[in-house]
């Protein structure tokens, strides 16, 4: 508890309000594990703080205001996901108690119904794979976002169709709810029936009965026939009536999903009627797309594509096409394409990105020696260190503890050769975390190096290869890329550092207070706090087991 209070006080020194609140969300999450009522109280207070952030940014320009609002919305989503992990009902109750102006402030202006859609998606994600999902809560939230005056929200459609085979109990309950909210034909009948058709088709694939949805399924079949007849009358008078995307989806569903269901479960006369309407609608309004004309380069060899590009008279356009091709073809071919680019800066960047892509492929294929051989060709030490980190990470996954030390030492050496940037500090933190399970004493030494590097770090110039001069084509695979240039306060600390806390808690605490950045120091202290909370929970479980 004392450590969590320290982190809360330290977070107040963080200038950026979003990062300050991100730290406090994590503090509230850990506090919940120790003192649930206090954790709930903190979360409620954080929600109101996020809603009030709107007034803090009124002096900003329009662009800065838009960025802040988007970040605030993402922050509110992060808070909700954290609460949902702890208590889903509490998360829904929080939304219900918010005033309309608080909803707008916390979410950058979206409606309460749209917010409930986001919450439903989070609840659904949390329920996937559970043996006993909280069906009543999911249905309660779904009921708040279903309206006969609007189509079925995409998040509900996705949940419905994905539950057909994975969670049929939940899927059947959601199917009944959707059907009850749309008891009569609506202006969105085509899309409504297409969604239900996809569910029924998946739900009863290989089944010889419609139970437990016999009554509901047959009512849907009746609506399908009625709507197909209505649509047929419309398109017969005016074929353009069937060209809309929703009607196209219904006609496709009628042919693919409903016809097999009619043939298996309906009377022959009704099945024949469905087939007649399906064929008639498909003839008048073809649902299958005609093959489009091949795009330039499709089906051509690399040499043909290069010859076609080289005929382009404008140098800038030719360079952009070459860059795009270099990043699109196989990595071993991309470098020779990139070398043909005229503009020196674009050529240098593209060649490096292709090499990064090749190293990624070697790592994915577990060709670690081939990946290492390419690293000297990378133009800067920070990139070389990052490449070695990715190799070491993959080696540890494959249990190559005996050979990974040499790779980690090379990564450390490259990091120290790098310019004093946040990237260098982040590399050292990650090297320490990878070393933690191999050699804890060496890991602690490198951790102190990382703290020193963080204190020496200065911002580095951004590289935007999405600009016009680079053809707006980008290859950016996470941190191992040319464009990854984080601020010091954006550095993420690996969870594996907790392995070092177990061996030397006080030493790690001293290391944390050696970090000058309040945001980074707060994150480091959170690593210690997570370890303490886990140890307390383990001790409580042992005590409960001994009492029982």
XYZ file of C-alpha atoms in Angstrom:
548
model
C 0.000 0.000 0.000
C 2.831 2.407 0.849
C 4.517 1.738 -2.486
C 1.261 2.401 -4.358
C 0.925 5.713 -2.496
C 4.487 6.587 -3.535
C 3.653 5.857 -7.173
C 0.504 7.998 -6.956
C 2.489 10.914 -5.546
C 5.233 10.438 -8.132
C 2.691 10.404 -10.977
C 1.590 13.929 -10.018
C 4.946 15.160 -11.349
C 4.196 13.844 -14.857
C 3.409 16.806 -17.094
C 1.318 14.923 -19.661
C -2.199 14.416 -18.206
C -2.859 11.279 -20.274
C 0.308 9.524 -19.094
C -0.359 10.682 -15.544
C -3.787 9.052 -15.589
C -2.456 5.878 -17.253
C -0.181 5.375 -14.242
C -3.048 5.956 -11.825
C -5.256 3.448 -13.674
C -2.580 0.807 -13.111
C -2.283 1.835 -9.451
C -6.053 1.472 -9.019
C -5.921 -1.949 -10.656
C -3.238 -3.169 -8.229
C -4.989 -1.576 -5.261
C -8.188 -3.450 -6.178
C -6.304 -6.719 -5.638
C -5.412 -5.630 -2.085
C -8.427 -3.528 -1.090
C -11.383 -3.891 -3.458
C -13.567 -1.051 -2.046
C -10.659 1.387 -2.250
C -9.865 0.232 -5.792
C -13.477 0.829 -6.836
C -13.397 4.301 -5.297
C -10.228 5.177 -7.184
C -11.668 4.000 -10.503
C -14.795 6.108 -10.001
C -12.657 9.157 -9.299
C -10.531 8.530 -12.392
C -13.597 8.427 -14.618
C -14.609 11.909 -13.502
C -11.058 13.202 -13.964
C -10.971 11.943 -17.547
C -14.308 13.646 -18.226
C -12.947 16.950 -16.843
C -9.849 16.900 -19.061
C -11.798 18.761 -21.741
C -11.433 22.077 -19.898
C -7.680 21.557 -19.455
C -7.046 21.690 -23.212
C -9.202 24.618 -24.299
C -6.148 26.793 -24.879
C -4.663 24.290 -27.351
C -4.940 24.670 -31.104
C -7.520 22.748 -33.119
C -5.118 19.970 -34.150
C -3.730 19.532 -30.623
C -7.283 19.507 -29.255
C -8.289 16.738 -31.684
C -5.231 14.661 -30.748
C -5.945 15.116 -27.038
C -9.583 14.109 -27.472
C -8.568 10.945 -29.320
C -6.021 10.096 -26.627
C -8.626 10.747 -23.935
C -11.054 8.403 -25.641
C -8.359 5.698 -25.853
C -7.548 6.299 -22.181
C -11.194 5.879 -21.206
C -11.292 2.621 -23.178
C -8.162 1.445 -21.339
C -9.835 2.254 -18.021
C -13.002 0.351 -18.946
C -11.046 -2.715 -20.073
C -9.164 -2.671 -16.765
C -12.387 -2.452 -14.744
C -14.011 -5.191 -16.846
C -11.162 -7.544 -15.947
C -12.003 -6.950 -12.280
C -15.807 -6.643 -12.226
C -17.881 -6.490 -15.410
C -21.104 -5.503 -13.675
C -19.343 -2.591 -11.987
C -18.107 -1.361 -15.380
C -21.645 -1.359 -16.787
C -22.985 0.383 -13.667
C -20.346 3.089 -14.053
C -21.516 3.838 -17.599
C -25.135 3.895 -16.482
C -24.442 6.489 -13.781
C -22.529 8.880 -16.040
C -24.256 12.117 -17.002
C -24.546 12.911 -20.708
C -21.921 15.660 -20.514
C -19.568 13.245 -18.736
C -20.048 10.646 -21.471
C -19.225 13.276 -24.102
C -16.211 14.527 -22.140
C -14.736 11.101 -21.443
C -15.220 9.731 -24.955
C -14.547 12.732 -27.206
C -18.202 13.226 -28.019
C -19.626 9.793 -28.873
C -23.175 8.943 -27.800
C -24.068 6.749 -24.843
C -25.397 4.098 -27.255
C -22.077 4.088 -29.119
C -20.275 3.807 -25.789
C -22.408 0.798 -24.863
C -21.403 -0.760 -28.190
C -17.741 -0.398 -27.239
C -18.453 -1.833 -23.785
C -20.297 -4.780 -25.339
C -17.251 -5.505 -27.502
C -14.982 -5.413 -24.440
C -17.332 -7.686 -22.478
C -17.491 -10.084 -25.401
C -13.697 -10.206 -25.715
C -13.458 -10.926 -21.982
C -16.040 -13.745 -22.286
C -14.389 -15.603 -25.176
C -13.241 -19.023 -24.037
C -15.050 -18.932 -20.690
C -16.951 -22.060 -19.705
C -19.680 -19.986 -18.014
C -19.855 -16.517 -19.590
C -21.966 -13.856 -17.869
C -24.873 -14.231 -20.283
C -27.330 -11.970 -18.448
C -24.868 -9.056 -18.359
C -24.013 -9.401 -22.048
C -27.698 -9.516 -22.948
C -28.397 -6.493 -20.746
C -25.796 -4.408 -22.584
C -26.861 -5.768 -25.986
C -30.434 -4.754 -25.184
C -29.283 -1.165 -24.671
C -27.806 -0.906 -28.167
C -30.413 -2.766 -30.243
C -33.051 -0.502 -31.751
C -35.676 -1.317 -34.432
C -34.912 2.064 -35.984
C -31.290 1.109 -36.679
C -29.504 -1.886 -38.207
C -27.919 -4.494 -35.964
C -24.617 -2.974 -34.762
C -21.543 -4.609 -36.256
C -20.221 -5.614 -32.827
C -23.427 -7.570 -32.106
C -23.407 -9.175 -35.566
C -19.825 -10.326 -35.028
C -20.598 -11.690 -31.559
C -23.683 -13.500 -32.833
C -22.018 -15.218 -35.771
C -18.832 -16.108 -33.879
C -20.798 -17.677 -31.010
C -22.706 -20.088 -33.279
C -20.119 -22.822 -32.846
C -17.937 -21.553 -30.012
C -20.576 -20.551 -27.431
C -24.012 -21.811 -28.587
C -25.693 -21.157 -25.225
C -24.729 -17.497 -25.387
C -25.410 -17.344 -29.124
C -28.936 -18.738 -28.772
C -29.753 -16.233 -26.025
C -28.399 -13.360 -28.119
C -30.293 -14.642 -31.181
C -33.573 -14.612 -29.222
C -32.865 -11.110 -27.933
C -32.161 -9.766 -31.425
C -35.310 -11.388 -32.775
C -37.420 -9.976 -29.934
C -36.123 -6.451 -30.585
C -37.052 -6.689 -34.272
C -40.437 -8.463 -34.150
C -41.727 -6.815 -37.338
C -40.088 -6.101 -40.706
C -37.929 -2.973 -40.626
C -36.312 -0.754 -43.217
C -33.129 -2.750 -42.542
C -34.818 -6.109 -43.109
C -32.297 -7.278 -45.706
C -29.241 -6.838 -43.477
C -31.175 -8.103 -40.437
C -32.109 -11.377 -42.144
C -28.605 -11.783 -43.595
C -27.103 -11.679 -40.085
C -29.641 -14.176 -38.715
C -29.080 -16.441 -41.718
C -25.360 -16.582 -41.060
C -26.005 -17.551 -37.431
C -28.576 -20.249 -38.231
C -26.387 -21.724 -40.960
C -23.397 -22.058 -38.640
C -25.451 -23.088 -35.617
C -27.192 -26.016 -37.320
C -24.452 -27.139 -39.685
C -24.512 -30.949 -39.580
C -27.563 -31.018 -37.294
C -30.783 -32.926 -38.003
C -32.941 -30.687 -35.799
C -33.539 -26.986 -35.194
C -33.805 -27.475 -31.435
C -33.576 -25.456 -29.242
C -34.468 -22.670 -31.723
C -37.221 -24.494 -33.624
C -39.913 -21.852 -33.057
C -37.605 -18.875 -33.605
C -35.956 -20.345 -36.717
C -39.290 -21.064 -38.396
C -40.478 -17.519 -37.731
C -37.289 -16.287 -39.423
C -37.904 -18.613 -42.393
C -41.376 -17.089 -42.805
C -39.906 -13.580 -42.800
C -37.282 -14.653 -45.331
C -39.927 -15.882 -47.774
C -42.029 -12.747 -47.294
C -39.048 -10.429 -47.757
C -37.770 -12.349 -50.784
C -41.207 -12.043 -52.411
C -41.335 -8.321 -51.583
C -37.831 -7.749 -52.974
C -38.637 -9.758 -56.103
C -41.655 -7.533 -56.804
C -39.437 -4.471 -56.418
C -36.545 -5.592 -58.612
C -38.864 -6.968 -61.288
C -40.259 -3.457 -61.707
C -36.875 -1.774 -61.264
C -33.706 -3.945 -61.151
C -31.760 -1.050 -59.634
C -33.736 -1.571 -56.414
C -31.714 -4.693 -55.713
C -28.313 -3.147 -56.315
C -27.906 -1.820 -52.764
C -25.322 -3.466 -50.546
C -27.909 -4.636 -47.992
C -30.099 -6.265 -50.639
C -27.030 -7.857 -52.217
C -26.141 -9.323 -48.815
C -29.664 -10.723 -48.390
C -29.728 -12.317 -51.855
C -26.344 -13.894 -51.204
C -27.536 -15.144 -47.806
C -30.733 -16.518 -49.350
C -28.699 -18.611 -51.780
C -25.850 -19.657 -49.487
C -27.332 -19.904 -45.997
C -31.108 -20.100 -46.178
C -31.593 -22.469 -49.140
C -29.705 -25.363 -47.485
C -31.682 -24.732 -44.282
C -35.012 -24.712 -46.155
C -34.110 -27.925 -47.970
C -33.225 -29.708 -44.722
C -35.851 -28.400 -42.317
C -38.845 -26.986 -44.249
C -41.688 -28.599 -46.161
C -40.896 -29.359 -49.820
C -43.344 -26.721 -51.084
C -41.749 -23.948 -49.007
C -38.257 -25.113 -49.930
C -39.226 -25.023 -53.613
C -40.660 -21.504 -53.202
C -37.436 -20.346 -51.566
C -35.363 -21.856 -54.388
C -37.516 -20.192 -57.058
C -37.195 -16.770 -55.427
C -33.467 -17.194 -54.794
C -32.762 -18.076 -58.431
C -35.025 -15.315 -59.740
C -33.350 -12.670 -57.591
C -29.872 -13.928 -58.461
C -30.703 -13.774 -62.180
C -31.986 -10.203 -61.991
C -29.427 -8.955 -59.466
C -26.180 -10.961 -59.830
C -24.486 -11.168 -56.457
C -21.129 -12.488 -57.606
C -18.619 -9.849 -58.645
C -17.201 -10.101 -62.098
C -13.427 -10.512 -62.166
C -11.902 -7.070 -62.231
C -9.315 -6.056 -64.750
C -5.872 -7.087 -63.568
C -3.975 -4.334 -61.830
C -0.693 -3.255 -63.368
C 1.953 -5.794 -62.480
C -0.447 -8.620 -61.671
C 0.758 -11.830 -63.279
C 4.002 -10.223 -64.480
C 7.478 -11.440 -63.628
C 9.748 -9.180 -61.593
C 11.786 -8.349 -64.708
C 8.636 -7.348 -66.621
C 7.496 -5.113 -63.785
C 10.899 -3.460 -63.582
C 10.933 -2.807 -67.335
C 7.454 -1.291 -67.143
C 8.463 0.973 -64.239
C 11.673 2.050 -65.964
C 9.624 3.311 -68.912
C 8.042 5.909 -66.592
C 9.548 9.281 -67.702
C 9.010 11.139 -64.394
C 11.854 10.406 -61.986
C 9.861 11.004 -58.779
C 7.024 8.713 -59.896
C 9.495 6.058 -61.033
C 11.256 6.151 -57.658
C 7.965 5.810 -55.780
C 6.962 2.817 -57.915
C 10.347 1.186 -57.322
C 10.048 1.752 -53.569
C 6.573 0.249 -53.529
C 7.764 -2.766 -55.532
C 10.850 -3.274 -53.335
C 8.683 -3.511 -50.217
C 6.079 -5.723 -51.907
C 8.243 -8.479 -53.401
C 10.077 -11.224 -51.529
C 12.765 -9.755 -49.227
C 15.645 -11.385 -51.121
C 14.498 -9.632 -54.333
C 13.604 -6.305 -52.736
C 17.137 -5.048 -52.218
C 18.095 -5.244 -55.909
C 14.911 -3.318 -56.739
C 15.630 -0.685 -54.085
C 19.139 -0.102 -55.454
C 17.586 1.217 -58.698
C 15.938 4.175 -56.904
C 17.465 7.471 -58.082
C 16.840 9.636 -55.013
C 19.710 8.914 -52.595
C 17.722 9.356 -49.363
C 14.796 7.266 -50.575
C 17.195 4.584 -51.806
C 19.031 4.458 -48.471
C 15.807 4.233 -46.448
C 14.240 1.621 -48.721
C 17.335 -0.597 -48.773
C 17.424 -0.494 -44.964
C 13.731 -1.330 -44.677
C 14.164 -4.286 -47.037
C 17.063 -5.531 -44.911
C 14.928 -5.214 -41.781
C 12.238 -7.195 -43.556
C 14.765 -9.912 -44.467
C 15.990 -10.139 -40.868
C 12.391 -10.474 -39.661
C 11.864 -13.340 -42.093
C 15.044 -15.114 -41.009
C 13.952 -14.823 -37.359
C 10.463 -16.117 -38.154
C 12.039 -19.065 -39.992
C 14.401 -19.642 -37.021
C 17.419 -18.994 -39.246
C 19.254 -17.137 -36.482
C 22.739 -17.308 -38.004
C 21.473 -15.880 -41.312
C 19.737 -13.076 -39.411
C 22.926 -12.267 -37.478
C 24.997 -12.139 -40.665
C 22.760 -9.347 -41.995
C 22.989 -7.129 -38.922
C 26.309 -5.364 -39.783
C 24.605 -3.987 -42.910
C 22.148 -1.966 -40.798
C 23.131 1.723 -40.699
C 23.026 2.508 -36.962
C 23.821 0.904 -33.623
C 20.316 1.302 -32.162
C 18.860 -0.682 -35.070
C 21.569 -3.327 -34.770
C 20.905 -3.664 -31.050
C 17.161 -3.979 -31.662
C 17.753 -6.680 -34.292
C 19.894 -8.683 -31.861
C 17.225 -8.286 -29.165
C 14.600 -9.773 -31.491
C 16.939 -12.681 -32.307
C 17.601 -13.292 -28.595
C 13.887 -13.169 -27.786
C 13.162 -15.829 -30.410
C 16.097 -17.940 -29.216
C 14.795 -17.895 -25.636
C 11.369 -18.991 -26.857
C 13.104 -21.962 -28.475
C 15.085 -22.700 -25.281
C 18.512 -21.727 -26.643
C 19.710 -20.490 -23.219
C 23.199 -21.863 -23.844
C 23.850 -19.708 -26.923
C 21.725 -16.635 -26.198
C 24.322 -14.984 -23.914
C 26.608 -14.137 -26.828
C 23.732 -12.524 -28.730
C 22.661 -10.507 -25.673
C 26.227 -9.294 -25.117
C 26.421 -8.139 -28.740
C 23.086 -6.347 -28.282
C 24.436 -4.613 -25.162
C 27.615 -3.520 -26.969
C 25.630 -2.097 -29.890
C 23.306 -0.262 -27.496
C 26.255 1.447 -25.800
C 27.639 2.494 -29.178
C 24.304 4.112 -30.070
C 23.535 7.796 -29.695
C 22.101 8.822 -26.294
C 18.442 8.516 -27.248
C 15.368 6.953 -25.600
C 15.751 4.052 -28.052
C 19.123 3.171 -26.550
C 17.667 3.198 -23.027
C 14.731 1.040 -24.093
C 17.069 -1.486 -25.727
C 19.073 -1.769 -22.508
C 15.941 -2.271 -20.398
C 14.861 -5.063 -22.740
C 18.315 -6.683 -22.740
C 18.205 -6.682 -18.923
C 14.759 -8.311 -18.956
C 15.915 -11.025 -21.384
C 19.003 -11.660 -19.260
C 16.868 -11.902 -16.077
C 16.017 -15.558 -16.585
C 19.550 -16.451 -17.722
C 21.945 -14.544 -15.447
C 20.357 -12.290 -12.815
C 23.602 -10.613 -11.711
C 24.478 -9.612 -15.286
C 20.867 -8.528 -15.815
C 21.087 -6.186 -12.809
C 24.315 -4.625 -14.116
C 22.668 -3.945 -17.485
C 19.609 -2.564 -15.696
C 21.817 0.063 -14.043
C 23.236 0.842 -17.492
C 19.668 1.315 -18.724
C 18.895 3.752 -15.897
C 22.024 5.743 -16.751
C 21.100 5.731 -20.458
C 17.583 6.934 -19.644
C 18.984 9.859 -17.652
C 21.327 10.779 -20.530
C 18.691 10.402 -23.270
C 17.817 13.309 -25.530
C 14.992 13.388 -28.121
C 15.875 12.290 -31.636
C 14.634 13.581 -34.966
C 11.588 11.851 -36.407
C 11.697 10.044 -39.749
C 8.381 10.124 -41.592
C 8.618 7.828 -44.611
C 4.899 8.293 -45.198
C 5.559 11.735 -46.620
C 5.117 12.498 -50.305
C 8.847 12.245 -50.940
C 8.787 8.574 -49.901
C 5.699 7.667 -51.894
C 3.555 7.211 -48.778
C 4.661 3.574 -48.589
C 5.755 2.312 -45.216
C 7.176 -0.891 -43.802
C 6.957 -0.526 -40.024
C 6.988 -3.814 -38.077
C 6.823 -2.488 -34.521
C 9.909 -1.341 -32.645
C 12.370 -2.893 -35.098
C 11.922 -0.230 -37.750
C 13.436 3.004 -38.996
C 10.484 5.099 -37.894
C 10.255 3.930 -34.279
C 11.554 6.936 -32.339
C 9.836 6.998 -28.906
C 9.960 9.780 -26.353
C 11.518 8.795 -23.037
C 8.113 8.878 -21.338
C 6.760 6.413 -23.921
C 9.232 3.646 -23.097
C 7.557 0.422 -22.027
C 9.257 -1.597 -19.303
C 9.152 -5.382 -19.817
C 7.223 -7.425 -17.247
C 10.170 -9.855 -17.049
C 12.013 -7.295 -14.900
C 9.926 -8.705 -12.032
C 12.335 -11.657 -12.028
C 15.011 -9.273 -10.725
C 12.722 -7.885 -8.013
C 12.512 -11.323 -6.405
C 16.280 -11.453 -5.983
C 16.937 -7.887 -4.805
C 13.872 -5.797 -3.981
C 15.765 -3.002 -2.242
C 18.341 -2.819 -5.032
C 15.570 -2.513 -7.611
C 13.894 0.175 -5.530
C 17.123 2.167 -5.404
C 17.492 1.736 -9.169
C 13.976 3.091 -9.656
C 14.689 6.236 -7.669
C 17.802 6.779 -9.763
C 15.595 7.471 -12.818
C 15.001 11.178 -13.398
C 11.912 10.956 -15.616
C 8.783 10.891 -13.382
C 6.825 8.851 -15.943
C 9.551 6.233 -16.407
C 10.239 6.104 -12.668
C 6.529 5.557 -11.999
C 6.453 2.686 -14.501
C 9.520 1.137 -12.881
C 7.926 1.369 -9.432
C 4.813 -0.284 -10.877
C 6.963 -3.301 -11.805
C 7.959 -3.572 -8.143
C 4.369 -3.079 -7.002
C 3.074 -5.830 -9.301
C 5.624 -8.237 -7.872
C 4.612 -7.332 -4.299
C 0.903 -7.751 -5.074
C 1.538 -11.155 -6.657
C 3.546 -12.250 -3.606
C 0.797 -11.063 -1.233
C -1.835 -12.928 -3.250
C 0.264 -16.114 -3.205
C 0.723 -15.819 0.560
C -3.009 -15.288 1.076
C -3.776 -18.390 -0.997
C -1.310 -20.445 1.034
C -2.892 -19.192 4.257
C -6.391 -20.045 3.006
C -5.225 -23.510 1.976
C -3.642 -24.185 5.372
C -6.809 -23.086 7.210
C -8.971 -25.374 5.084
